[in-house]
């Protein structure tokens, strides 16, 4: 059966390690591959597939089999068409370039870097509306209407690093530092569990007081007592530690690249090395985490091309969760007097990321909420499908202002955003709006 429409095939391997070994093997043999989130028909949520060109399908299959890579299935990568986009626009004032790219999206073609740049640069009202509408349709197709709600606990604001933008950076002497105890953390975990949430996010500065033993202990307790999914967001750690936490049951890891512009990355992260940060992200994927990344929009000196390359990076790295937030100047930091990131550009970046990366989790970020009370609603309408509640106890919250004036993202505001965006709260949630 030869179908001219099929340009690529998706190979589903037997496990994450088979997938990664297989991908490397094919690349070493000169076959061009990429790792992509598998469509729902072919794999569990966020499973990763190896994508190969049609011409390379047979050769790849043979190579993999000869090298004992388990193949669960090979499926045609049907273009994800969004019919009717162009027709809908016929009466609007849009540029021919915009129309061409929209046509590509409609036909399920891959976008090139220039296409992404063009979409991000668009300023015309009709074009922006079409962009958000397109992202919204893609979101509906690939992840549906339910907004996933997760609970975050910022359990320590100690940090060994001095990232220029961050409101808990090491050299902020006036900041009162805290560490929650294991029992304090568990109390919040029980609350999240009681209201029915499935995922708890443990976030902190890079605080080595939290040794592998202490982190292991908290992971084990959460798993034993609630079975909730655990997302870690604790920064850079050795591979062995990531491996240990994964073995103990941590499911997801958020480690944002922040920017893929190497010079800018190094300027804003005096303690970090760009290649090492990418390496950490690669390890996380190798270890089988759902892999979170993301960027900050509107960093001083960042260009639209940089943002376009960030989006390509998310796609090429097979990232599963992508946090895109505007730069929020934080008091007392070296970047405090730089202008805040544009909400409009952040929303465009969310929309393009949804169109390019397709079946991924994109949160309506806290940073967006903190700059615009309607920010989360707008993000949900532009491709986002996740909300992270901030559940840090009030007495600590003030000290975890990674960006100043952080708006509270609580259940009440989540209900509001989900309702305004005409979306659905997750069925697992055990509290209703009336109980707020
Ligand atoms: N220490 C952990 C957690 C970082 S805090 C780590 O390194 O991964 C979570 C996110 O907050 C960061 O990844 C960054 O993208 C965002 N952030 C911090 N300060 C910010 C600011 N001033 N403006 C916008 N986003 C910021």
mmCIF file of N, CA and C in Angstrom, residues 181-183 185-186 189-190 202 209-225 230 232 244-245 248-249:
data_model
loop_
_atom_site.group_PDB
_atom_site.id
_atom_site.type_symbol
_atom_site.label_atom_id
_atom_site.label_comp_id
_atom_site.label_asym_id
_atom_site.label_seq_id
_atom_site.Cartn_x
_atom_site.Cartn_y
_atom_site.Cartn_z
ATOM 1 N N UNK A 181 10.040 21.526 56.036
ATOM 2 C CA UNK A 181 10.406 20.206 56.547
ATOM 3 C C UNK A 181 9.635 19.157 55.756
ATOM 4 N N UNK A 182 10.080 17.937 55.891
ATOM 5 C CA UNK A 182 9.400 16.846 55.180
ATOM 6 C C UNK A 182 7.923 16.793 55.577
ATOM 7 N N UNK A 183 7.655 16.980 56.860
ATOM 8 C CA UNK A 183 6.254 16.931 57.291
ATOM 9 C C UNK A 183 5.434 18.096 56.745
ATOM 10 N N UNK A 185 5.964 19.543 53.930
ATOM 11 C CA UNK A 185 5.720 19.214 52.519
ATOM 12 C C UNK A 185 4.586 18.186 52.424
ATOM 13 N N UNK A 186 4.660 17.168 53.261
ATOM 14 C CA UNK A 186 3.647 16.103 53.193
ATOM 15 C C UNK A 186 2.243 16.618 53.495
ATOM 16 N N UNK A 189 1.032 17.914 50.357
ATOM 17 C CA UNK A 189 0.798 16.792 49.439
ATOM 18 C C UNK A 189 -0.551 16.137 49.762
ATOM 19 N N UNK A 190 -0.834 15.947 51.055
ATOM 20 C CA UNK A 190 -2.130 15.333 51.434
ATOM 21 C C UNK A 190 -3.293 16.195 50.959
ATOM 22 N N UNK A 202 7.523 19.420 42.854
ATOM 23 C CA UNK A 202 8.412 19.875 43.922
ATOM 24 C C UNK A 202 9.473 20.780 43.306
ATOM 25 N N UNK A 209 21.620 21.321 50.407
ATOM 26 C CA UNK A 209 21.246 20.818 51.736
ATOM 27 C C UNK A 209 20.286 19.646 51.546
ATOM 28 N N UNK A 210 19.476 19.762 50.483
ATOM 29 C CA UNK A 210 18.604 18.647 50.127
ATOM 30 C C UNK A 210 19.447 17.586 49.424
ATOM 31 N N UNK A 211 20.005 16.725 50.229
ATOM 32 C CA UNK A 211 20.879 15.669 49.726
ATOM 33 C C UNK A 211 20.036 14.597 49.031
ATOM 34 N N UNK A 212 20.669 13.726 48.268
ATOM 35 C CA UNK A 212 19.928 12.622 47.646
ATOM 36 C C UNK A 212 19.129 11.818 48.674
ATOM 37 N N UNK A 213 19.671 11.670 49.880
ATOM 38 C CA UNK A 213 18.949 10.908 50.907
ATOM 39 C C UNK A 213 17.637 11.608 51.257
ATOM 40 N N UNK A 214 17.716 12.935 51.457
ATOM 41 C CA UNK A 214 16.507 13.674 51.865
ATOM 42 C C UNK A 214 15.481 13.701 50.734
ATOM 43 N N UNK A 215 15.956 13.918 49.517
ATOM 44 C CA UNK A 215 15.004 13.954 48.399
ATOM 45 C C UNK A 215 14.396 12.571 48.184
ATOM 46 N N UNK A 216 15.223 11.553 48.307
ATOM 47 C CA UNK A 216 14.707 10.181 48.149
ATOM 48 C C UNK A 216 13.618 9.912 49.161
ATOM 49 N N UNK A 217 13.863 10.351 50.391
ATOM 50 C CA UNK A 217 12.910 10.078 51.453
ATOM 51 C C UNK A 217 11.545 10.705 51.132
ATOM 52 N N UNK A 218 11.563 11.939 50.637
ATOM 53 C CA UNK A 218 10.288 12.598 50.342
ATOM 54 C C UNK A 218 9.596 11.927 49.140
ATOM 55 N N UNK A 219 10.379 11.554 48.148
ATOM 56 C CA UNK A 219 9.780 10.855 46.988
ATOM 57 C C UNK A 219 9.121 9.546 47.458
ATOM 58 N N UNK A 220 9.847 8.813 48.283
ATOM 59 C CA UNK A 220 9.309 7.527 48.744
ATOM 60 C C UNK A 220 8.030 7.698 49.552
ATOM 61 N N UNK A 221 8.023 8.749 50.389
ATOM 62 C CA UNK A 221 6.801 8.971 51.189
ATOM 63 C C UNK A 221 5.623 9.329 50.305
ATOM 64 N N UNK A 222 5.852 10.224 49.356
ATOM 65 C CA UNK A 222 4.738 10.630 48.482
ATOM 66 C C UNK A 222 4.221 9.415 47.726
ATOM 67 N N UNK A 223 5.120 8.614 47.208
ATOM 68 C CA UNK A 223 4.710 7.440 46.430
ATOM 69 C C UNK A 223 3.955 6.447 47.312
ATOM 70 N N UNK A 224 4.495 6.211 48.500
ATOM 71 C CA UNK A 224 3.909 5.204 49.377
ATOM 72 C C UNK A 224 2.547 5.658 49.891
ATOM 73 N N UNK A 225 2.472 6.949 50.276
ATOM 74 C CA UNK A 225 1.260 7.397 50.950
ATOM 75 C C UNK A 225 0.181 7.911 50.008
ATOM 76 N N UNK A 230 5.025 12.515 40.531
ATOM 77 C CA UNK A 230 5.918 13.541 41.064
ATOM 78 C C UNK A 230 6.697 14.206 39.940
ATOM 79 N N UNK A 232 9.799 16.794 39.489
ATOM 80 C CA UNK A 232 10.873 17.483 40.197
ATOM 81 C C UNK A 232 11.315 18.698 39.391
ATOM 82 N N UNK A 244 18.547 7.872 40.355
ATOM 83 C CA UNK A 244 18.010 7.403 41.629
ATOM 84 C C UNK A 244 16.552 7.843 41.808
ATOM 85 N N UNK A 245 16.277 9.126 41.553
ATOM 86 C CA UNK A 245 14.918 9.642 41.763
ATOM 87 C C UNK A 245 13.931 8.972 40.816
ATOM 88 N N UNK A 248 13.096 5.629 42.083
ATOM 89 C CA UNK A 248 12.202 5.684 43.246
ATOM 90 C C UNK A 248 10.790 6.109 42.845
ATOM 91 N N UNK A 249 10.624 6.500 41.588
ATOM 92 C CA UNK A 249 9.264 6.763 41.114
ATOM 93 C C UNK A 249 8.952 8.180 40.672
#
